[in-house]
């Protein structure tokens, strides 16, 4: 327990220190800013992640191969994101760079292992999972505190999953992400003083997508547990899927920006930004809790949970489709 506390404290303090330092640099040199707010949350997270994981490798008896692969791909994504923050890339340029990171992870063995699909099928599923989840977190980052709080909640869920599976690597990475996101949230909760930037949302998105691939869920007694990571990440997935559906219903190209986000539709009901974020947190907690429970129950209970969550998602869609967002 003491080792966990050391890792969490180091990650939290490093994240806060780097945010303060990079914020000063951003203001001094007038770089990485939008609406006069620094876009340095991602860079701070990347530096804190490096230091905390380095200490974690020394404290825990971990196999460094997958950790280095995840960290390396994450930093590559972070660099691409900084370039995107400095000079906005096109959709296809972003997709190409994200694809490079996904291929790197697959090459180092960070991928699904679903027995029914074989090596090629698993590689393809992993590719779309990594690219899709990276973009999902980028799309979710449209309101102060929303992405950071979501990262904190889902990372906590994967930490619990890591404890269930006695997987130290999953435990350490998820614990570091919890600490870094908590530290950033102190500066990003409405009204925000620092933003993640595309660098941060892509960095966190790729790491969490990778984290979801690094442990086993299903067993012969509970095949439904295979859906656990999908359920834990239900909020960003639902937000992305509904965003695409809403845009297509308006006969818009899904990749073109619009205000059809889940959070903006909730905000259109007249509630404050903080209440909107609180509602989104509640949805995220619901999905994450169901995903964690899914791992520990039998097939019958898991099937009932899966169906219930699906039906709840349909109800949310039916409510949201009626809400008009202006602007």
CSV table of N, CA and C in Angstrom, one decimal, residues 84-238:
chain,number,residue,atom,x,y,z
A,84,UNK,N,-0.3,19.7,-33.5
A,84,UNK,CA,-1.7,20.0,-33.9
A,84,UNK,C,-2.1,21.3,-33.1
A,85,UNK,N,-1.7,21.5,-31.9
A,85,UNK,CA,-2.0,22.6,-31.1
A,85,UNK,C,-1.4,23.9,-31.7
A,86,UNK,N,-0.1,23.8,-32.2
A,86,UNK,CA,0.6,24.9,-32.8
A,86,UNK,C,0.0,25.3,-34.2
A,87,UNK,N,-0.3,24.2,-34.9
A,87,UNK,CA,-0.8,24.4,-36.3
A,87,UNK,C,-1.8,23.3,-36.6
A,88,UNK,N,-3.1,23.6,-36.6
A,88,UNK,CA,-4.1,22.6,-36.7
A,88,UNK,C,-3.9,21.7,-37.9
A,89,UNK,N,-3.8,20.4,-37.7
A,89,UNK,CA,-3.7,19.5,-38.8
A,89,UNK,C,-5.0,19.1,-39.4
A,90,UNK,N,-5.0,18.6,-40.6
A,90,UNK,CA,-6.2,18.2,-41.3
A,90,UNK,C,-6.6,16.9,-40.7
A,91,UNK,N,-7.9,16.5,-40.9
A,91,UNK,CA,-8.4,15.2,-40.4
A,91,UNK,C,-7.6,14.0,-40.9
A,92,UNK,N,-7.1,14.0,-42.1
A,92,UNK,CA,-6.4,12.9,-42.6
A,92,UNK,C,-5.0,12.9,-42.1
A,93,UNK,N,-4.4,14.1,-41.8
A,93,UNK,CA,-3.1,14.1,-41.2
A,93,UNK,C,-3.1,13.5,-39.8
A,94,UNK,N,-4.2,13.9,-39.0
A,94,UNK,CA,-4.4,13.4,-37.7
A,94,UNK,C,-4.5,11.9,-37.7
A,95,UNK,N,-5.4,11.4,-38.7
A,95,UNK,CA,-5.6,9.9,-38.8
A,95,UNK,C,-4.3,9.2,-39.1
A,96,UNK,N,-3.5,9.7,-39.9
A,96,UNK,CA,-2.2,9.1,-40.3
A,96,UNK,C,-1.3,9.0,-39.1
A,97,UNK,N,-1.2,10.1,-38.3
A,97,UNK,CA,-0.3,10.1,-37.2
A,97,UNK,C,-0.8,9.2,-36.1
A,98,UNK,N,-2.2,9.2,-35.9
A,98,UNK,CA,-2.7,8.2,-34.9
A,98,UNK,C,-2.5,6.8,-35.3
A,99,UNK,N,-2.6,6.5,-36.6
A,99,UNK,CA,-2.4,5.2,-37.1
A,99,UNK,C,-1.0,4.7,-36.8
A,100,UNK,N,0.0,5.6,-37.0
A,100,UNK,CA,1.4,5.3,-36.7
A,100,UNK,C,1.5,4.8,-35.2
A,101,UNK,N,0.9,5.5,-34.3
A,101,UNK,CA,1.0,5.1,-32.9
A,101,UNK,C,0.3,3.8,-32.6
A,102,UNK,N,-0.8,3.6,-33.3
A,102,UNK,CA,-1.6,2.3,-33.1
A,102,UNK,C,-0.7,1.1,-33.6
A,103,UNK,N,-0.1,1.3,-34.8
A,103,UNK,CA,0.7,0.2,-35.4
A,103,UNK,C,1.9,-0.1,-34.5
A,104,UNK,N,2.5,0.9,-33.9
A,104,UNK,CA,3.6,0.7,-32.9
A,104,UNK,C,3.2,-0.1,-31.8
A,105,UNK,N,2.0,0.2,-31.2
A,105,UNK,CA,1.5,-0.6,-30.1
A,105,UNK,C,1.2,-2.1,-30.5
A,106,UNK,N,0.6,-2.2,-31.6
A,106,UNK,CA,0.3,-3.6,-32.1
A,106,UNK,C,1.6,-4.4,-32.3
A,107,UNK,N,2.6,-3.7,-32.9
A,107,UNK,CA,3.9,-4.4,-33.2
A,107,UNK,C,4.5,-4.9,-31.9
A,108,UNK,N,4.3,-4.2,-30.8
A,108,UNK,CA,4.9,-4.6,-29.5
A,108,UNK,C,4.0,-5.5,-28.6
A,109,UNK,N,2.9,-5.9,-29.3
A,109,UNK,CA,2.0,-6.9,-28.6
A,109,UNK,C,0.9,-6.4,-27.7
A,110,UNK,N,0.7,-5.0,-27.8
A,110,UNK,CA,-0.4,-4.5,-27.0
A,110,UNK,C,-1.7,-4.5,-27.9
A,111,UNK,N,-2.4,-5.6,-27.8
A,111,UNK,CA,-3.6,-5.8,-28.7
A,111,UNK,C,-4.6,-6.8,-28.0
A,112,UNK,N,-5.7,-6.9,-28.6
A,112,UNK,CA,-6.7,-7.8,-28.1
A,112,UNK,C,-6.3,-9.3,-28.4
A,113,UNK,N,-6.9,-10.2,-27.6
A,113,UNK,CA,-6.6,-11.6,-27.8
A,113,UNK,C,-7.9,-12.4,-27.7
A,114,UNK,N,-8.8,-12.0,-28.6
A,114,UNK,CA,-10.1,-12.7,-28.7
A,114,UNK,C,-9.9,-14.0,-29.6
A,115,UNK,N,-10.2,-15.1,-29.0
A,115,UNK,CA,-9.9,-16.4,-29.6
A,115,UNK,C,-10.6,-16.6,-31.0
A,116,UNK,N,-11.8,-15.9,-31.2
A,116,UNK,CA,-12.6,-16.2,-32.3
A,116,UNK,C,-12.1,-15.4,-33.6
A,117,UNK,N,-11.1,-14.5,-33.4
A,117,UNK,CA,-10.8,-13.6,-34.6
A,117,UNK,C,-9.4,-13.9,-35.1
A,118,UNK,N,-8.5,-14.6,-34.5
A,118,UNK,CA,-7.2,-14.9,-35.0
A,118,UNK,C,-6.3,-13.6,-34.9
A,119,UNK,N,-5.0,-13.8,-35.3
A,119,UNK,CA,-4.0,-12.7,-35.2
A,119,UNK,C,-4.4,-11.5,-36.1
A,120,UNK,N,-4.8,-11.7,-37.3
A,120,UNK,CA,-5.2,-10.6,-38.2
A,120,UNK,C,-6.4,-9.9,-37.7
A,121,UNK,N,-7.4,-10.6,-37.3
A,121,UNK,CA,-8.7,-10.0,-36.8
A,121,UNK,C,-8.4,-9.2,-35.5
A,122,UNK,N,-7.6,-9.7,-34.6
A,122,UNK,CA,-7.3,-9.0,-33.4
A,122,UNK,C,-6.5,-7.7,-33.7
A,123,UNK,N,-5.6,-7.8,-34.6
A,123,UNK,CA,-4.8,-6.6,-35.0
A,123,UNK,C,-5.7,-5.5,-35.5
A,124,UNK,N,-6.7,-5.9,-36.3
A,124,UNK,CA,-7.6,-5.0,-36.9
A,124,UNK,C,-8.5,-4.3,-35.9
A,125,UNK,N,-9.0,-5.2,-35.0
A,125,UNK,CA,-9.9,-4.7,-33.9
A,125,UNK,C,-9.1,-3.7,-33.0
A,126,UNK,N,-7.9,-4.1,-32.7
A,126,UNK,CA,-7.0,-3.2,-31.9
A,126,UNK,C,-6.8,-1.9,-32.5
A,127,UNK,N,-6.5,-1.9,-33.8
A,127,UNK,CA,-6.2,-0.7,-34.6
A,127,UNK,C,-7.4,0.3,-34.4
A,128,UNK,N,-8.6,-0.2,-34.7
A,128,UNK,CA,-9.8,0.7,-34.7
A,128,UNK,C,-10.1,1.1,-33.2
A,129,UNK,N,-9.8,0.2,-32.3
A,129,UNK,CA,-10.0,0.6,-30.9
A,129,UNK,C,-9.1,1.7,-30.5
A,130,UNK,N,-7.8,1.6,-30.8
A,130,UNK,CA,-6.9,2.6,-30.4
A,130,UNK,C,-7.2,4.0,-31.0
A,131,UNK,N,-7.4,3.9,-32.3
A,131,UNK,CA,-7.7,5.2,-33.1
A,131,UNK,C,-9.0,5.8,-32.6
A,132,UNK,N,-10.0,4.9,-32.5
A,132,UNK,CA,-11.3,5.3,-32.1
A,132,UNK,C,-11.4,6.0,-30.7
A,133,UNK,N,-10.7,5.3,-29.7
A,133,UNK,CA,-10.7,5.8,-28.3
A,133,UNK,C,-9.9,7.1,-28.2
A,134,UNK,N,-8.8,7.2,-29.0
A,134,UNK,CA,-8.0,8.4,-28.9
A,134,UNK,C,-8.8,9.6,-29.4
A,135,UNK,N,-9.6,9.4,-30.5
A,135,UNK,CA,-10.5,10.5,-31.0
A,135,UNK,C,-11.7,10.7,-30.1
A,136,UNK,N,-12.1,9.7,-29.4
A,136,UNK,CA,-13.3,9.8,-28.5
A,136,UNK,C,-12.9,10.8,-27.3
A,137,UNK,N,-11.7,10.7,-26.8
A,137,UNK,CA,-11.3,11.6,-25.7
A,137,UNK,C,-11.0,13.0,-26.2
A,138,UNK,N,-10.6,13.1,-27.4
A,138,UNK,CA,-10.4,14.4,-28.0
A,138,UNK,C,-11.7,15.1,-28.2
A,139,UNK,N,-12.7,14.3,-28.7
A,139,UNK,CA,-14.0,14.9,-28.9
A,139,UNK,C,-14.7,15.2,-27.6
A,140,UNK,N,-14.4,14.5,-26.5
A,140,UNK,CA,-15.0,14.7,-25.2
A,140,UNK,C,-14.5,16.0,-24.6
A,141,UNK,N,-13.4,16.5,-25.0
A,141,UNK,CA,-12.7,17.6,-24.3
A,141,UNK,C,-13.3,18.9,-24.9
A,142,UNK,N,-14.6,19.2,-24.6
A,142,UNK,CA,-15.2,20.4,-25.1
A,142,UNK,C,-15.8,21.2,-24.0
A,143,UNK,N,-15.6,20.9,-22.8
A,143,UNK,CA,-16.1,21.6,-21.6
A,143,UNK,C,-15.1,21.5,-20.5
A,144,UNK,N,-14.9,22.6,-19.7
A,144,UNK,CA,-14.0,22.6,-18.6
A,144,UNK,C,-14.3,21.5,-17.7
A,145,UNK,N,-13.2,20.7,-17.3
A,145,UNK,CA,-13.3,19.7,-16.3
A,145,UNK,C,-13.9,18.3,-16.8
A,146,UNK,N,-14.5,18.3,-18.0
A,146,UNK,CA,-15.2,17.1,-18.5
A,146,UNK,C,-14.2,16.0,-18.8
A,147,UNK,N,-13.2,16.2,-19.6
A,147,UNK,CA,-12.3,15.2,-20.0
A,147,UNK,C,-11.5,14.7,-18.8
A,148,UNK,N,-11.0,15.7,-18.0
A,148,UNK,CA,-10.1,15.3,-16.9
A,148,UNK,C,-10.9,14.5,-15.9
A,149,UNK,N,-12.1,14.8,-15.6
A,149,UNK,CA,-12.9,14.1,-14.6
A,149,UNK,C,-13.2,12.7,-15.1
A,150,UNK,N,-13.5,12.6,-16.4
A,150,UNK,CA,-13.7,11.3,-17.0
A,150,UNK,C,-12.5,10.4,-17.0
A,151,UNK,N,-11.3,11.0,-17.3
A,151,UNK,CA,-10.1,10.2,-17.2
A,151,UNK,C,-9.8,9.7,-15.8
A,152,UNK,N,-10.1,10.5,-14.8
A,152,UNK,CA,-10.0,10.1,-13.4
A,152,UNK,C,-10.9,9.0,-13.0
A,153,UNK,N,-12.1,9.0,-13.5
A,153,UNK,CA,-13.1,8.0,-13.1
A,153,UNK,C,-12.7,6.6,-13.8
A,154,UNK,N,-12.5,6.7,-15.1
A,154,UNK,CA,-12.2,5.4,-15.8
A,154,UNK,C,-10.8,4.8,-15.4
A,155,UNK,N,-9.9,5.7,-15.1
A,155,UNK,CA,-8.6,5.2,-14.6
A,155,UNK,C,-8.7,4.5,-13.3
A,156,UNK,N,-9.6,5.0,-12.4
A,156,UNK,CA,-9.9,4.4,-11.1
A,156,UNK,C,-10.5,3.0,-11.4
A,157,UNK,N,-11.4,2.9,-12.4
A,157,UNK,CA,-12.0,1.6,-12.7
A,157,UNK,C,-11.0,0.6,-13.1
A,158,UNK,N,-10.1,1.1,-14.0
A,158,UNK,CA,-9.1,0.1,-14.5
A,158,UNK,C,-8.1,-0.2,-13.4
A,159,UNK,N,-7.9,0.6,-12.4
A,159,UNK,CA,-7.0,0.3,-11.3
A,159,UNK,C,-7.7,-0.8,-10.5
A,160,UNK,N,-9.0,-0.8,-10.3
A,160,UNK,CA,-9.7,-1.9,-9.6
A,160,UNK,C,-9.6,-3.2,-10.4
A,161,UNK,N,-9.8,-3.0,-11.7
A,161,UNK,CA,-9.6,-4.2,-12.6
A,161,UNK,C,-8.2,-4.8,-12.5
A,162,UNK,N,-7.2,-3.9,-12.4
A,162,UNK,CA,-5.9,-4.4,-12.2
A,162,UNK,C,-5.6,-5.1,-10.9
A,163,UNK,N,-6.3,-4.7,-9.9
A,163,UNK,CA,-6.2,-5.4,-8.6
A,163,UNK,C,-6.9,-6.7,-8.7
A,164,UNK,N,-8.1,-6.8,-9.3
A,164,UNK,CA,-8.8,-8.1,-9.5
A,164,UNK,C,-7.9,-9.1,-10.2
A,165,UNK,N,-7.2,-8.6,-11.2
A,165,UNK,CA,-6.3,-9.5,-12.0
A,165,UNK,C,-4.9,-9.6,-11.5
A,166,UNK,N,-4.6,-9.0,-10.4
A,166,UNK,CA,-3.2,-9.0,-9.9
A,166,UNK,C,-2.2,-8.6,-10.9
A,167,UNK,N,-2.6,-7.6,-11.7
A,167,UNK,CA,-1.7,-7.1,-12.8
A,167,UNK,C,-1.0,-5.8,-12.4
A,168,UNK,N,0.2,-5.8,-12.0
A,168,UNK,CA,0.9,-4.7,-11.4
A,168,UNK,C,1.1,-3.6,-12.5
A,169,UNK,N,1.3,-4.0,-13.7
A,169,UNK,CA,1.5,-2.9,-14.8
A,169,UNK,C,0.3,-2.1,-15.0
A,170,UNK,N,-0.9,-2.8,-15.0
A,170,UNK,CA,-2.2,-2.1,-15.2
A,170,UNK,C,-2.4,-1.2,-13.9
A,171,UNK,N,-2.1,-1.8,-12.8
A,171,UNK,CA,-2.3,-1.0,-11.5
A,171,UNK,C,-1.5,0.3,-11.5
A,172,UNK,N,-0.2,0.2,-11.9
A,172,UNK,CA,0.7,1.3,-11.9
A,172,UNK,C,0.3,2.4,-12.9
A,173,UNK,N,0.0,2.0,-14.1
A,173,UNK,CA,-0.3,3.0,-15.2
A,173,UNK,C,-1.6,3.7,-14.8
A,174,UNK,N,-2.6,2.9,-14.4
A,174,UNK,CA,-3.9,3.5,-14.0
A,174,UNK,C,-3.8,4.4,-12.8
A,175,UNK,N,-3.0,4.0,-11.8
A,175,UNK,CA,-2.8,4.9,-10.6
A,175,UNK,C,-2.1,6.2,-11.0
A,176,UNK,N,-1.1,6.1,-11.9
A,176,UNK,CA,-0.4,7.3,-12.4
A,176,UNK,C,-1.4,8.2,-13.1
A,177,UNK,N,-2.2,7.7,-14.0
A,177,UNK,CA,-3.2,8.5,-14.7
A,177,UNK,C,-4.2,9.1,-13.8
A,178,UNK,N,-4.6,8.4,-12.7
A,178,UNK,CA,-5.6,8.9,-11.7
A,178,UNK,C,-4.9,10.2,-11.1
A,179,UNK,N,-3.7,10.0,-10.7
A,179,UNK,CA,-3.0,11.1,-10.0
A,179,UNK,C,-2.8,12.4,-10.9
A,180,UNK,N,-2.4,12.1,-12.1
A,180,UNK,CA,-2.1,13.2,-13.0
A,180,UNK,C,-3.4,13.9,-13.4
A,181,UNK,N,-4.5,13.1,-13.7
A,181,UNK,CA,-5.8,13.8,-14.0
A,181,UNK,C,-6.3,14.5,-12.9
A,182,UNK,N,-6.2,14.0,-11.6
A,182,UNK,CA,-6.6,14.8,-10.4
A,182,UNK,C,-5.9,16.1,-10.3
A,183,UNK,N,-4.6,16.1,-10.5
A,183,UNK,CA,-3.8,17.3,-10.4
A,183,UNK,C,-4.2,18.3,-11.4
A,184,UNK,N,-4.4,17.8,-12.6
A,184,UNK,CA,-4.9,18.7,-13.7
A,184,UNK,C,-6.2,19.3,-13.5
A,185,UNK,N,-7.1,18.4,-12.9
A,185,UNK,CA,-8.5,18.9,-12.7
A,185,UNK,C,-8.6,20.1,-11.7
A,186,UNK,N,-7.6,20.2,-10.8
A,186,UNK,CA,-7.5,21.3,-9.9
A,186,UNK,C,-7.4,22.6,-10.7
A,187,UNK,N,-6.8,22.6,-11.9
A,187,UNK,CA,-6.6,23.8,-12.7
A,187,UNK,C,-7.7,23.9,-13.8
A,188,UNK,N,-8.4,22.8,-14.1
A,188,UNK,CA,-9.3,22.7,-15.2
A,188,UNK,C,-10.8,22.7,-14.9
A,189,UNK,N,-11.1,22.5,-13.6
A,189,UNK,CA,-12.5,22.5,-13.3
A,189,UNK,C,-13.1,23.9,-13.5
A,190,UNK,N,-14.3,24.0,-14.0
A,190,UNK,CA,-14.9,25.3,-14.4
A,190,UNK,C,-14.8,26.3,-13.2
A,191,UNK,N,-14.3,27.5,-13.6
A,191,UNK,CA,-13.8,28.0,-14.9
A,191,UNK,C,-12.3,27.6,-15.0
A,192,UNK,N,-11.9,27.0,-16.1
A,192,UNK,CA,-10.6,26.5,-16.3
A,192,UNK,C,-9.5,27.6,-16.4
A,193,UNK,N,-8.3,27.3,-15.8
A,193,UNK,CA,-7.2,28.1,-15.9
A,193,UNK,C,-6.1,27.5,-16.9
A,194,UNK,N,-6.3,26.2,-17.1
A,194,UNK,CA,-5.4,25.5,-18.0
A,194,UNK,C,-6.2,24.5,-18.8
A,195,UNK,N,-5.8,24.3,-20.1
A,195,UNK,CA,-6.5,23.3,-20.9
A,195,UNK,C,-5.5,22.2,-21.2
A,196,UNK,N,-6.1,21.0,-21.5
A,196,UNK,CA,-5.3,19.9,-22.0
A,196,UNK,C,-4.7,20.1,-23.3
A,197,UNK,N,-5.4,20.7,-24.2
A,197,UNK,CA,-5.0,20.9,-25.6
A,197,UNK,C,-5.1,19.5,-26.3
A,198,UNK,N,-5.0,19.6,-27.6
A,198,UNK,CA,-5.1,18.3,-28.4
A,198,UNK,C,-4.0,17.3,-28.0
A,199,UNK,N,-2.9,17.9,-27.6
A,199,UNK,CA,-1.8,17.0,-27.1
A,199,UNK,C,-2.2,16.2,-25.9
A,200,UNK,N,-2.9,16.8,-25.0
A,200,UNK,CA,-3.3,16.1,-23.8
A,200,UNK,C,-4.4,15.1,-24.0
A,201,UNK,N,-5.4,15.5,-24.7
A,201,UNK,CA,-6.6,14.6,-25.0
A,201,UNK,C,-6.2,13.4,-25.8
A,202,UNK,N,-5.3,13.6,-26.8
A,202,UNK,CA,-4.8,12.5,-27.6
A,202,UNK,C,-3.9,11.6,-26.7
A,203,UNK,N,-3.0,12.2,-25.9
A,203,UNK,CA,-2.1,11.4,-25.0
A,203,UNK,C,-2.9,10.6,-24.1
A,204,UNK,N,-3.8,11.1,-23.3
A,204,UNK,CA,-4.6,10.4,-22.4
A,204,UNK,C,-5.5,9.3,-23.1
A,205,UNK,N,-6.1,9.7,-24.2
A,205,UNK,CA,-6.9,8.8,-24.9
A,205,UNK,C,-6.2,7.5,-25.4
A,206,UNK,N,-5.0,7.7,-25.9
A,206,UNK,CA,-4.2,6.5,-26.3
A,206,UNK,C,-3.8,5.7,-25.1
A,207,UNK,N,-3.4,6.3,-24.1
A,207,UNK,CA,-2.9,5.6,-22.9
A,207,UNK,C,-4.1,4.8,-22.3
A,208,UNK,N,-5.2,5.4,-22.2
A,208,UNK,CA,-6.4,4.6,-21.6
A,208,UNK,C,-6.8,3.5,-22.5
A,209,UNK,N,-6.8,3.8,-23.8
A,209,UNK,CA,-7.2,2.7,-24.8
A,209,UNK,C,-6.2,1.6,-24.7
A,210,UNK,N,-4.9,1.9,-24.5
A,210,UNK,CA,-3.9,0.8,-24.3
A,210,UNK,C,-4.1,0.1,-23.0
A,211,UNK,N,-4.4,0.8,-22.0
A,211,UNK,CA,-4.6,0.2,-20.7
A,211,UNK,C,-5.7,-0.8,-20.7
A,212,UNK,N,-6.8,-0.5,-21.5
A,212,UNK,CA,-7.9,-1.4,-21.6
A,212,UNK,C,-7.5,-2.7,-22.3
A,213,UNK,N,-6.5,-2.7,-23.0
A,213,UNK,CA,-6.0,-3.9,-23.7
A,213,UNK,C,-5.0,-4.8,-23.0
A,214,UNK,N,-4.6,-4.3,-21.8
A,214,UNK,CA,-3.4,-4.9,-21.2
A,214,UNK,C,-3.8,-5.9,-20.1
A,215,UNK,N,-5.1,-6.2,-19.9
A,215,UNK,CA,-5.5,-7.2,-18.9
A,215,UNK,C,-6.6,-8.1,-19.5
A,216,UNK,N,-6.8,-9.2,-18.8
A,216,UNK,CA,-7.8,-10.2,-19.3
A,216,UNK,C,-9.1,-10.0,-18.5
A,217,UNK,N,-10.2,-10.2,-19.1
A,217,UNK,CA,-11.5,-9.9,-18.5
A,217,UNK,C,-12.4,-11.2,-18.5
A,218,UNK,N,-12.6,-11.8,-19.6
A,218,UNK,CA,-13.5,-12.9,-19.8
A,218,UNK,C,-13.0,-14.2,-19.3
A,219,UNK,N,-13.9,-15.1,-18.9
A,219,UNK,CA,-13.6,-16.5,-18.5
A,219,UNK,C,-14.7,-17.4,-19.0
A,220,UNK,N,-14.5,-18.7,-18.9
A,220,UNK,CA,-15.6,-19.6,-19.3
A,220,UNK,C,-16.8,-19.4,-18.5
A,221,UNK,N,-16.7,-18.9,-17.3
A,221,UNK,CA,-17.9,-18.7,-16.4
A,221,UNK,C,-18.6,-17.4,-16.7
A,222,UNK,N,-17.9,-16.5,-17.4
A,222,UNK,CA,-18.4,-15.1,-17.7
A,222,UNK,C,-17.8,-14.6,-19.0
A,223,UNK,N,-18.4,-14.9,-20.1
A,223,UNK,CA,-17.9,-14.4,-21.4
A,223,UNK,C,-18.3,-13.0,-21.6
A,224,UNK,N,-19.3,-12.5,-20.9
A,224,UNK,CA,-19.8,-11.2,-21.0
A,224,UNK,C,-18.8,-10.2,-20.5
A,225,UNK,N,-17.9,-10.6,-19.6
A,225,UNK,CA,-16.8,-9.8,-19.1
A,225,UNK,C,-15.9,-9.2,-20.1
A,226,UNK,N,-16.0,-9.8,-21.3
A,226,UNK,CA,-15.3,-9.2,-22.5
A,226,UNK,C,-15.7,-7.8,-22.8
A,227,UNK,N,-16.9,-7.5,-22.4
A,227,UNK,CA,-17.4,-6.1,-22.7
A,227,UNK,C,-17.1,-5.1,-21.5
A,228,UNK,N,-16.4,-5.6,-20.5
A,228,UNK,CA,-16.0,-4.7,-19.4
A,228,UNK,C,-15.3,-3.4,-19.8
A,229,UNK,N,-14.2,-3.5,-20.6
A,229,UNK,CA,-13.6,-2.2,-21.0
A,229,UNK,C,-14.4,-1.3,-21.8
A,230,UNK,N,-15.3,-1.9,-22.7
A,230,UNK,CA,-16.2,-1.1,-23.5
A,230,UNK,C,-17.2,-0.4,-22.5
A,231,UNK,N,-17.6,-1.1,-21.5
A,231,UNK,CA,-18.6,-0.5,-20.6
A,231,UNK,C,-17.9,0.6,-19.7
A,232,UNK,N,-16.7,0.3,-19.2
A,232,UNK,CA,-16.0,1.3,-18.4
A,232,UNK,C,-15.8,2.6,-19.2
A,233,UNK,N,-15.6,2.5,-20.5
A,233,UNK,CA,-15.4,3.6,-21.4
A,233,UNK,C,-16.7,4.0,-22.1
A,234,UNK,N,-17.8,3.6,-21.5
A,234,UNK,CA,-19.1,3.9,-22.1
A,234,UNK,C,-19.4,5.3,-22.4
A,235,UNK,N,-19.0,6.2,-21.5
A,235,UNK,CA,-19.3,7.6,-21.7
A,235,UNK,C,-18.6,8.2,-23.0
A,236,UNK,N,-17.3,8.1,-23.1
A,236,UNK,CA,-16.7,8.6,-24.3
A,236,UNK,C,-17.2,7.9,-25.6
A,237,UNK,N,-17.4,6.6,-25.4
A,237,UNK,CA,-17.9,5.9,-26.6
A,237,UNK,C,-19.3,6.3,-27.0
A,238,UNK,N,-20.2,6.5,-26.0
A,238,UNK,CA,-21.6,6.9,-26.3
A,238,UNK,C,-21.5,8.3,-26.8
